[in-house]
Amino acid sequence: MIVAEQLAKANHLRNLQQIQEELAMSWLIADKVDDAYAVDPNDTMGNMAADVAISGSDENELFLLPFFDVTVDRIVYILKLINMDKIMGDLITYLRRDASTVAGGFRTIVRAACVLLRAYTDAQLKKANYDHLKICVDLDAVLYGRLLDLAHVDIPLDTFRRQDKSNVVRSLVAPGTRWTPQLAFLVASLIVDNEIADRSVVETVLNRLQAAQKREMFVTLLTFCRYVLHKSALERRRQAFLALCDVNSRTWSGRLRILRDLFG
């Protein structure tokens, strides 16, 4: 920072903070636009066998959060040197914008969320009626918005956020659905994130993931199935234990009444 101030002074620059603000916002814009429509819209799985070997990756659907990205590091560092509150409002605005109207698309919006999480405390965010939890909720919606675009699902993001996700899943897997690998990935994500334990739906999606060779999500959904079975088994044991306790309590209650009657 001292070097920057000395250079600014040597070059007679009196707007160093403004330059740093502009630099931080320019770094925020992603270089590569996330092209949600790079896939072939005619790529369906109707002619694919269900026993196709599982291989390949989820490259199109998976999106690694740039939380510790070098660019995010730079932005956070710059923010510590300037009036952070002034930039905070601009960063929050990104999370509420349509990705199609943002330079850099979803990547820029996700980067803005990561900067907010790293650079600001809840106390600072409170000035804008915001906090880390709200950032995460908005980030989750943004990432699902990206999956909706990839799968060509025409549901406005605001509507999607309000809808019951089990109803969304059932509408997406309804008979006559034109399946694509991206749609299978989206539905699987909704099932896991919202713990939708509908056997017929899960079986359908597992078959689609296998056909699309989405190995990572296929394994994730199988792991979810194991979790549901384990959870169900624990619940059955709990109910059986409670029933046994109820029987025992009734038995002891009856014995106590008999003793009272006998000995007053």
XYZ file of C-alpha atoms in Angstrom, residues 42 73 130 195 217:
5
model
C -31.145 -31.894 -29.455
C -7.813 -12.770 -3.098
C -27.838 -8.509 4.778
C -34.298 -35.029 0.589
C -23.966 -37.509 -9.604
